[in-house]
Short mmCIF file of C-alpha atoms in Angstrom, two decimals:
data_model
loop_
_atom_site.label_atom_id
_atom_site.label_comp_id
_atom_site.label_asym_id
_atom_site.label_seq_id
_atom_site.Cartn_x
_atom_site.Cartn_y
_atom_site.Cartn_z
CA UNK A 24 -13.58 0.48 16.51
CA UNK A 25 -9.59 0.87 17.09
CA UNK A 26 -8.00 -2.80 16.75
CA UNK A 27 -4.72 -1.38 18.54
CA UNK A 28 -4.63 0.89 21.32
CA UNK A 29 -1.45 2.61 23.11
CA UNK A 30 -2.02 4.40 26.53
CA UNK A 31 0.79 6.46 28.05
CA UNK A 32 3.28 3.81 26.76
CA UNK A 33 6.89 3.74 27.91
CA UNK A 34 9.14 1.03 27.29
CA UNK A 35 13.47 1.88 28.75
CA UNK A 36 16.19 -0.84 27.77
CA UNK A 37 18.35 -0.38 30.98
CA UNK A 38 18.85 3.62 31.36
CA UNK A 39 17.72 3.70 27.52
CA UNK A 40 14.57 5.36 26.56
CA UNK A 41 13.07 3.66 23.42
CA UNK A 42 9.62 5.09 23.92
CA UNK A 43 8.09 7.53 25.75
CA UNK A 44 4.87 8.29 26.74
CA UNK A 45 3.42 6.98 23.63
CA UNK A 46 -0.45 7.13 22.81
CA UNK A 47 -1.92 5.98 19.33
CA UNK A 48 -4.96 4.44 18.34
CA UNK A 49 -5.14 2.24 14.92
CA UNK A 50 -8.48 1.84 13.56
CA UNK A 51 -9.43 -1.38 12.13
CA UNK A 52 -9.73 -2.10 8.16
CA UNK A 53 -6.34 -0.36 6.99
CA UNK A 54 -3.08 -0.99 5.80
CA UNK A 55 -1.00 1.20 8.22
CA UNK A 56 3.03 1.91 7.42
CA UNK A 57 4.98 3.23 10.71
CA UNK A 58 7.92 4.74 9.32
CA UNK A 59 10.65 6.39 11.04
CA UNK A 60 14.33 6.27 11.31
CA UNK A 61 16.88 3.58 12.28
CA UNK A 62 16.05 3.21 15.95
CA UNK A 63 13.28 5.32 17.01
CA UNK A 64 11.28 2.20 18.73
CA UNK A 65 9.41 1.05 15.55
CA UNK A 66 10.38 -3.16 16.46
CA UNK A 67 9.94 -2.11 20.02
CA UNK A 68 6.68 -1.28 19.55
CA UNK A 69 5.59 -4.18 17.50
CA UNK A 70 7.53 -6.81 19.77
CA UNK A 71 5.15 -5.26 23.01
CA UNK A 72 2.17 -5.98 20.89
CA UNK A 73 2.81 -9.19 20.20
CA UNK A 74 3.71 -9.99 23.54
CA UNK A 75 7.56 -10.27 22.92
CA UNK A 76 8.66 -7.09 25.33
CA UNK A 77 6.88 -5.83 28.21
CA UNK A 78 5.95 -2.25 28.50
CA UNK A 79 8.02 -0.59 31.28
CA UNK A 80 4.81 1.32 31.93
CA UNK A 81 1.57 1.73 30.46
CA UNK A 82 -1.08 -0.43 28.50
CA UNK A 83 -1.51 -1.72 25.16
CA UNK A 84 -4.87 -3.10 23.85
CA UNK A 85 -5.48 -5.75 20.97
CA UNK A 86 -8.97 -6.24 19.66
CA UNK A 87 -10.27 -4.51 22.94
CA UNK A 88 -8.35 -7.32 24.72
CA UNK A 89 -4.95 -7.03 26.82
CA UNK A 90 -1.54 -8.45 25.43
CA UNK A 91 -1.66 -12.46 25.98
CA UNK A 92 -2.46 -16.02 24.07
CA UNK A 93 -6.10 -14.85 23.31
CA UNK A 94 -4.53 -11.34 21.10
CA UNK A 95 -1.59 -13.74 20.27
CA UNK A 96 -4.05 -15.81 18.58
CA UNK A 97 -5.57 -13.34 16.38
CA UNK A 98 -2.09 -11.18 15.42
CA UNK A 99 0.23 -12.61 12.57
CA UNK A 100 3.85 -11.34 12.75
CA UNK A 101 6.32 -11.42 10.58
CA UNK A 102 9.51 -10.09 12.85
CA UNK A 103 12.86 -8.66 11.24
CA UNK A 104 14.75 -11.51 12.02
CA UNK A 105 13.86 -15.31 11.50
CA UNK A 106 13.20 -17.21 14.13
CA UNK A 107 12.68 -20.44 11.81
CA UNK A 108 15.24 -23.68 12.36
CA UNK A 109 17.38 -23.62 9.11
CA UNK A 110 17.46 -28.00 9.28
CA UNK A 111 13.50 -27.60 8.47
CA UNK A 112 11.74 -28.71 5.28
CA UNK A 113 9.63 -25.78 3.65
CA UNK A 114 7.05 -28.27 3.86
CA UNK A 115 7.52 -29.08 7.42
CA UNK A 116 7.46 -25.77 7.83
CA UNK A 117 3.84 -25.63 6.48
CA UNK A 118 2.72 -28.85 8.72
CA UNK A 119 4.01 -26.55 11.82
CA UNK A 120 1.87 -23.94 11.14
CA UNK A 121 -0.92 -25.89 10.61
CA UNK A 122 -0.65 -27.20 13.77
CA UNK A 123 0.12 -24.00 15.68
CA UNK A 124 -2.35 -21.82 13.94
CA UNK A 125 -6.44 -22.59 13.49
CA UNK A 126 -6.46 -19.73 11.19
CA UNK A 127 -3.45 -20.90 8.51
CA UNK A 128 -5.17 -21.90 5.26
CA UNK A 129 -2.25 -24.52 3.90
CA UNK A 130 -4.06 -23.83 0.46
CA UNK A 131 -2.94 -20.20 0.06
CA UNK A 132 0.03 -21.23 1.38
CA UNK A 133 1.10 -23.94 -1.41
CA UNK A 134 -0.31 -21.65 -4.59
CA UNK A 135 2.19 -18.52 -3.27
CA UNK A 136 5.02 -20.93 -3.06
CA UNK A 137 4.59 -22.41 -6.15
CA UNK A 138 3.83 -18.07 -7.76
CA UNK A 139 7.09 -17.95 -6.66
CA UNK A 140 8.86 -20.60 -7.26
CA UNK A 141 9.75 -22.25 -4.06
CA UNK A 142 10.02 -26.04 -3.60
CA UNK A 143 8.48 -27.32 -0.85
CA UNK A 144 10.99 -30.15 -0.36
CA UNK A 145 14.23 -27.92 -0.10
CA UNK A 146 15.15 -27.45 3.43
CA UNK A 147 15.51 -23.35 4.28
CA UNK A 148 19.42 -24.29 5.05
CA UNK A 149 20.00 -24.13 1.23
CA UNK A 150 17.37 -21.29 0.86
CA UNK A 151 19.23 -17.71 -0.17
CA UNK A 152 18.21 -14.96 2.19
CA UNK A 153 16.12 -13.37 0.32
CA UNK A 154 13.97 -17.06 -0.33
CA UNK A 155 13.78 -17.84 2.94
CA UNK A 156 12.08 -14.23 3.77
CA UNK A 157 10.06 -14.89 1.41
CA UNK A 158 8.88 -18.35 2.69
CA UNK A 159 8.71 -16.60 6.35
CA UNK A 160 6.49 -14.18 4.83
CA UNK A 161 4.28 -16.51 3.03
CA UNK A 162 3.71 -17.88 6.60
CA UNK A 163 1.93 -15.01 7.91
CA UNK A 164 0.21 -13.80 5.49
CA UNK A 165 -1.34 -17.30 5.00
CA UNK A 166 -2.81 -16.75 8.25
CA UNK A 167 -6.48 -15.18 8.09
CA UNK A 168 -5.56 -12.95 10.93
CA UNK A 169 -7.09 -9.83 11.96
CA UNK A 170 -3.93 -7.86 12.46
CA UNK A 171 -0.63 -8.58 10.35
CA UNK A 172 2.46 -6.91 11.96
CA UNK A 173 5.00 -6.81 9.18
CA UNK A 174 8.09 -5.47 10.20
CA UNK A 175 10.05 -4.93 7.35
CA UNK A 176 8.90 -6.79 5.08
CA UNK A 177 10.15 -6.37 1.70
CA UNK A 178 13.79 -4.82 3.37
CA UNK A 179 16.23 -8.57 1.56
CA UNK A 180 14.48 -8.89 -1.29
CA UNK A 181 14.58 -8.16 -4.79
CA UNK A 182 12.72 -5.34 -6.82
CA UNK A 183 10.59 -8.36 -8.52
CA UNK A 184 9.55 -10.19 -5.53
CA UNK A 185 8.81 -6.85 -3.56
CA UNK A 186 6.47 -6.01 -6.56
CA UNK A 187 4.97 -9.81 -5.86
CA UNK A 188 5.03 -9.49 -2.10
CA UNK A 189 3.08 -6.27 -1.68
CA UNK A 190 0.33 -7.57 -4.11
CA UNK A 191 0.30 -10.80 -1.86
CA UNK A 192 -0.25 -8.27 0.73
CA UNK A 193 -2.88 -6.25 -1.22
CA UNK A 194 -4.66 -9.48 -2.51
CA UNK A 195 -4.87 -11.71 0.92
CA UNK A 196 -5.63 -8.79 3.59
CA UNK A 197 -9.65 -8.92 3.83
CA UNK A 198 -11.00 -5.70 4.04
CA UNK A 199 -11.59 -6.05 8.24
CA UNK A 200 -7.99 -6.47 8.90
CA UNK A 201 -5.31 -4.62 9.86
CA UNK A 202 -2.36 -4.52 8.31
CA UNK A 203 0.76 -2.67 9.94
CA UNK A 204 4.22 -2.02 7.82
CA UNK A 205 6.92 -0.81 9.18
CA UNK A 206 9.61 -0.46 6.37
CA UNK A 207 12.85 1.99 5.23
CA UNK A 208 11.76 1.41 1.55
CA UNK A 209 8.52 4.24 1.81
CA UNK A 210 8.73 4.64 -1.82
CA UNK A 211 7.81 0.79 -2.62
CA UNK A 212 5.44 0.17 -0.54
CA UNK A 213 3.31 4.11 0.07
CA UNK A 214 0.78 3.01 -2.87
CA UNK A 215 -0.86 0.61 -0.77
CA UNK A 216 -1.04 2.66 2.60
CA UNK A 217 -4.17 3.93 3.54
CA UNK A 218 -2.72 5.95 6.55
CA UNK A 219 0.81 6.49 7.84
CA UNK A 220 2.43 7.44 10.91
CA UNK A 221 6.06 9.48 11.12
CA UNK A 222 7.72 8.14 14.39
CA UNK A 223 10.18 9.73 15.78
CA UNK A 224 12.63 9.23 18.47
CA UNK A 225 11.27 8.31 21.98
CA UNK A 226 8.50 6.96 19.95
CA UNK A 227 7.11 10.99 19.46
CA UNK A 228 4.43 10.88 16.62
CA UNK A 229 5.74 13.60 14.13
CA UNK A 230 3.31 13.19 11.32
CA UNK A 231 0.19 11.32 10.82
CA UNK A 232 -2.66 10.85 8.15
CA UNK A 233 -3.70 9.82 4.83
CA UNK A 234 -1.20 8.38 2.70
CA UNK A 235 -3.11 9.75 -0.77
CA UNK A 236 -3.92 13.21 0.50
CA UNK A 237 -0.35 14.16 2.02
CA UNK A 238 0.81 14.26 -2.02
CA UNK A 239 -1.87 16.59 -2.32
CA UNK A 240 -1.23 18.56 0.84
CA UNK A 241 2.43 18.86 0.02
CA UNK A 242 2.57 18.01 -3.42
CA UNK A 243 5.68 15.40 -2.55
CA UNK A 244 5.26 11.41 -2.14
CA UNK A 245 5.88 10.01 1.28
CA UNK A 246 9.35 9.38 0.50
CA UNK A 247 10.49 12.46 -0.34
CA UNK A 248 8.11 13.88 2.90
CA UNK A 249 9.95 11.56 5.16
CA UNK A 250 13.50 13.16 3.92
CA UNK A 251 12.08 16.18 4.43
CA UNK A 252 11.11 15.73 7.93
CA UNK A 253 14.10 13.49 9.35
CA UNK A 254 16.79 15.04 7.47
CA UNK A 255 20.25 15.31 9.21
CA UNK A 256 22.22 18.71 9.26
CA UNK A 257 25.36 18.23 8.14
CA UNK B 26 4.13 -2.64 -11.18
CA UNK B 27 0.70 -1.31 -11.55
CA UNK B 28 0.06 2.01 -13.06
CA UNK B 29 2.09 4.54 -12.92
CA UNK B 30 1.81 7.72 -11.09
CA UNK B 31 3.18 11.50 -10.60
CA UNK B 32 4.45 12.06 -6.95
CA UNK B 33 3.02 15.51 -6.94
CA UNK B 34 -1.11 15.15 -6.82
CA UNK B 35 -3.25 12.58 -4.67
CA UNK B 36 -3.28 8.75 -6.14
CA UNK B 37 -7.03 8.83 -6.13
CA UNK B 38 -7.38 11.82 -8.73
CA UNK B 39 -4.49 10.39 -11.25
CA UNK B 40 -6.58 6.94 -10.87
CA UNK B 41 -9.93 8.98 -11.55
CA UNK B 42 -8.20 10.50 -14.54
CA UNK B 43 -6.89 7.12 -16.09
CA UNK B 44 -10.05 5.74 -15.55
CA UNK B 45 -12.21 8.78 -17.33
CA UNK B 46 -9.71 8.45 -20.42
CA UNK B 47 -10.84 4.67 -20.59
CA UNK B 48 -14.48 5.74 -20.84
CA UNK B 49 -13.86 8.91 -22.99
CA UNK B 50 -12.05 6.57 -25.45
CA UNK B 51 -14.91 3.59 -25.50
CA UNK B 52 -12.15 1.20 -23.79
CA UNK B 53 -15.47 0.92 -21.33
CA UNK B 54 -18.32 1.50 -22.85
CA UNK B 55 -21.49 3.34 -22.42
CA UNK B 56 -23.74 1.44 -19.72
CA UNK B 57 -20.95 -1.42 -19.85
CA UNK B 58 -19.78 -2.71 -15.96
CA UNK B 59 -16.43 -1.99 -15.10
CA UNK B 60 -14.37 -4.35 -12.99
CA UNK B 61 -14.78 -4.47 -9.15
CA UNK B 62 -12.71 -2.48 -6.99
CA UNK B 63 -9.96 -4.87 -5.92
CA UNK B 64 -9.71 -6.45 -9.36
CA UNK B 65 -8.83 -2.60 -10.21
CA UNK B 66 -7.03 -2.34 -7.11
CA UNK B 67 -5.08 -5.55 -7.70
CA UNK B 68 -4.20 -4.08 -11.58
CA UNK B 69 -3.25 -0.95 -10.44
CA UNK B 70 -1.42 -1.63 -7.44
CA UNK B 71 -2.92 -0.04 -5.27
CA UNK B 72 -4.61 0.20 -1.94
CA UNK B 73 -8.32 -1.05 -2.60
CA UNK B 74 -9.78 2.30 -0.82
CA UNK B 75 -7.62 4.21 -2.87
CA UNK B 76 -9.19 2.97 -5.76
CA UNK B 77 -12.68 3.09 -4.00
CA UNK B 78 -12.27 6.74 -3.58
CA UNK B 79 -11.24 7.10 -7.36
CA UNK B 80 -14.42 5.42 -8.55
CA UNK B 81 -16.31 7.39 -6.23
CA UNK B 82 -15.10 10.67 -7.64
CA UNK B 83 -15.92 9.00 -10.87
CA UNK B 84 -19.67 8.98 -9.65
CA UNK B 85 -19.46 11.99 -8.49
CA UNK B 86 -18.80 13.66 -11.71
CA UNK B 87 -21.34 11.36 -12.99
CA UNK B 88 -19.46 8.93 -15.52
CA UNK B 89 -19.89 5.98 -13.54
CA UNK B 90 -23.23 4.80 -11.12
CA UNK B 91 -23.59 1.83 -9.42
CA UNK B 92 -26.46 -0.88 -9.15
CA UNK B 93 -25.88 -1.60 -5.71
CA UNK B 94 -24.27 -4.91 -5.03
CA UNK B 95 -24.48 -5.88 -9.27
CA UNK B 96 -21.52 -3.23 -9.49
CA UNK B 97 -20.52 -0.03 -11.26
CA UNK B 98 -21.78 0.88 -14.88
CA UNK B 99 -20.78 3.62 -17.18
CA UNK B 100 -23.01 6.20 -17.73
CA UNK B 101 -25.16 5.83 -20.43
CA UNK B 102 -26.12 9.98 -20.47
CA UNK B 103 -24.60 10.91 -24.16
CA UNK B 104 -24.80 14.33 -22.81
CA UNK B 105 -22.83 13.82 -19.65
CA UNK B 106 -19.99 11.77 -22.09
CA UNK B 107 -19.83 14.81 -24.72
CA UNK B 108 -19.45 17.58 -21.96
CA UNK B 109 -16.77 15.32 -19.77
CA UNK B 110 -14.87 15.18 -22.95
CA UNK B 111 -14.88 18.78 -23.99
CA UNK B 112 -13.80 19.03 -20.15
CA UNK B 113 -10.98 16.88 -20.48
CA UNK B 114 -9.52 18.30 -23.82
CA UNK B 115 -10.32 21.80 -22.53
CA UNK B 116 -7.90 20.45 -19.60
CA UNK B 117 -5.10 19.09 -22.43
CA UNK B 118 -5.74 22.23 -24.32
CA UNK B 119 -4.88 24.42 -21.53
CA UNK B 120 -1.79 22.97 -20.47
CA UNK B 121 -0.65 23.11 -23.85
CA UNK B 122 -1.50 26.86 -24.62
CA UNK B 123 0.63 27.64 -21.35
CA UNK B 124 2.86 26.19 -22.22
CA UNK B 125 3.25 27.98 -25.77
CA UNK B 126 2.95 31.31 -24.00
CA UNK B 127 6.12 30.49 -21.77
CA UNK B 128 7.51 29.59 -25.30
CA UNK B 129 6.43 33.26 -26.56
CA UNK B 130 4.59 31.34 -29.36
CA UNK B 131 1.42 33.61 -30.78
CA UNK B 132 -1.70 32.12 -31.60
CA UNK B 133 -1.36 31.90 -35.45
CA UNK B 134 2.15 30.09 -35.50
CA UNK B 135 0.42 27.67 -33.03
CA UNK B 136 -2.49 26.87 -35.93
CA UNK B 137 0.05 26.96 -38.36
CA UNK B 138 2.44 24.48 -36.44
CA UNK B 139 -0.69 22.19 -35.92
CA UNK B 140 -2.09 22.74 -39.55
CA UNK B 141 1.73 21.45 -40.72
CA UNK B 142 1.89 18.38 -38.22
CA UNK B 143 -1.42 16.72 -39.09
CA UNK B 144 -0.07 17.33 -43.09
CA UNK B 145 3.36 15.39 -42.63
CA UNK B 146 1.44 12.80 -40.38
CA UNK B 147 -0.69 12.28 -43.33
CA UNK B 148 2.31 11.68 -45.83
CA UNK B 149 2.61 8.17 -44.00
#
C-alpha cells in the first residue's frame, strides 16, 4: 500500500507555476530522497503534505486519508527553516513535544542529545546553527511516526554530525515507515536510499527508481547521475 | 562512515563481496551466525534492504542459509567454501592477468616477478 499519493497536482504562487500536473505514488517501508534543483517545487511539495500550502488543484493522500489533523498526526517534519522560539530551553523544548505529540518517546530523545553532546539546559539562543538543526532534528525523528518528511536535513551541518545524523536516521526509522529526503548533498546521503526520484521543474518527474541498481544501470553514483541530468549549458 | 564503496557497480554486490571475503577468510566461520541485518546495516551504513539484498545474494550462491527467525548461518558445505574460493581468486587472478597483458608482460616474467616477490618478502 502507497503511504503518499499525488493526483493531477498543481500548486501556482500568484502567476508562478511551482508544480504542474504532478502524479506520484510513494510506497510505504522506504527511505525515499526527492532530489532536484534549487527551486523545482521540492518544499512545495512537502509543505502541501503536511498541510502547510494548499494545492491550487488536485488531491494529495496520506495513509489513504486526506491532508488534515488526523495525517498531521501521523507525519513528522522537519522543514528547512526553524520554526522553534530561540528564548526556549532545549529541555523545554522536549516538554513541548511531549505534550504536542502522543507518539514522541522523550527517551530517544535525551540519549541522541547527550550522543551528541547537547545540554539540555542551554537555551537554542546560544545554540550555533548547525546545533540547533541538530536539536530540531532530534525532534522529529524522536517521533515514532509513520512518515518523516526531512527536508534538507543534513544541508548546516558538519561532515561528522551528517555521518551521525543519517545513522540516527538509519537506526530510528522502523522498517513500516516512510522516510522522505529531500537534500542538495546526494552524495552523503544516496547509501541509505532505497528509491529516488529526479524532480524537475514544474514538479516533472525526470528519473525514478532504485537507488542501488541505477550504479549498475549507469555505472555512476546518484551524484554524478544528477549532474548528468540537470547540467547547465554554458 | 561505514564501508566503503566504488561508485561504479550496485551497493548490494560490493556488500556481497565484502561479506564473502569475511567467510572465505574464517572472519565468520563455518556454520557460525552472522549478525542481523540492521546491525550490518547500521556498520556499514547503509540502507537495511540494501544489505538484505546483499545477504540474500549471499544465499543465493549458497554461503550463507538462514534458520528462519534464529538468523543467518554460514554454510557449513566444505565443498561449497573450497569452490567459492577458487571462484573468488579465479576473479583476483583475472583482473590481474589483464592487467599484465595491457602491460605487454608474458607469462614467464609474470612467474618470475611473483617467484622474486614472495623471496624478498621472506628476507623479513
Amino acid at each position: 500500500m502507497s503511504i503518499l499519493e499525488c493526483r493531477s497536482l498543481y500548486k501556482n504562487y500568484g502567476n508562478k507555476r511551482v508544480l504542474e500536473n504532478m502524479n506520484i505514488s510513494v510506497p510505504a517501508g522506504k527511505i525515499i530522497g526527492l532530489l532536484g534543483p534549487n527551486g523545482c517545487g521540492k518544499s512545495t511539495l512537502i509543505k502541501m503534505i503536511c498541510g502547510l500550502l494548499v494545492p491550487s488543484s488536485g488531491e494529495i493522500w496520506v495513509d489513504g486519508m486526506p491532508i488534515g489533523p488526523q495525517t498531521n498526526g501521523i507525519i513528522s517534519y522537519l522543514p528547512e527553516r526553524t520554526y522553534l522560539s530561540n528564548g526556549m530551553k532545549v529541555i523545554d523544548l522536549i516538554d513541548y513535544f511531549c505534550d504536542f505529540y502522543r507518539d514522541f518517546d522523550r527517551k530517544r530523545a535525551m540519549k541522541m542529545l547527550q550522543d551528541l553532546m547537547i545540554d539540555p539546559a542551554s537555551r537554542l539562543r546560544t545554540l550555533s546553527k548547525g546545533t540547533r538543526e541538530k536539536v530540531q532534528l532530534i525532534m522529529v525523528m524522536a517521533r515514532n511516526a509513520k512518515l518523516y518528511l526531512l527536508d534538507e536535513p543534513i544541508a548546516g551541518v558538519d561532515p561528522a554530525s551528517r555521518d551521525y545524523i543519517l545513522q540516527t536516521i538509519l537506526q530510528n526509522y522502523n522498517p513500516e515507515a516512510t522516510v522522505i529526503i529531500t537534500t542538495h548533498l546526494i552524495h552523503d546521503i544516496e547509501r541509505i536510499l532505497d528509491e529516488f526520484v529526479f524532480l524537475g521543474f514544474g514538479g516533472e518527474i525526470v528519473m525514478g527508481g532504485n537507488a542501488d541498481d541505477i550504479r549498475g544501470q549507469y555505472g555512476k553514483t546518484l551524484d554524478e547521475l544528477f549532474r548528468e541530468v540537470f547540467k547547465y549549458v554554458q | 562512515m561505514g564501508w566503503k564503496f566504488q561508485s561504479n557497480s550496485p551497493v548490494y554486490l560490493q556488500i556481497a563481496s565484502t561479506i564473502r571475503a569475511d567467510i572465505l577468510s574464517g572472519k565468520y566461520a563455518a556454520e557460525e551466525q552472522i549478525p542481523p541485518v540492521r546491525q550490518l546495516a547500521y556498520i556499514a551504513a547503509v540502507n537495511p534492504n540494501t544489505m538484505q539484498r546483499a545477504l540474500s545474494q549471499l544465499e543465493l550462491d549458497g554461503l550463507l542459509y538462514s534458520k528462519g527467525t534464529a538468523g543467518r548461518f554460514v554454510t557449513g558445505d566444505t565443498a561449497v567454501l573450497e569452490k567459492a574460493r577458487h571462484n573468488a581468486v579465479n576473479e583476483l587472478l583475472e583482473t590481474f592477468l589483464q592487467g599484465c597483458k595491457q602491460l605487454g608482460v608474458t607469462k614467464d616474467e609474470v612467474i618470475q616477478l611473483l617467484n622474486k616477490k614472495e623471496e624478498m618478502e621472506c628476507q623479513f
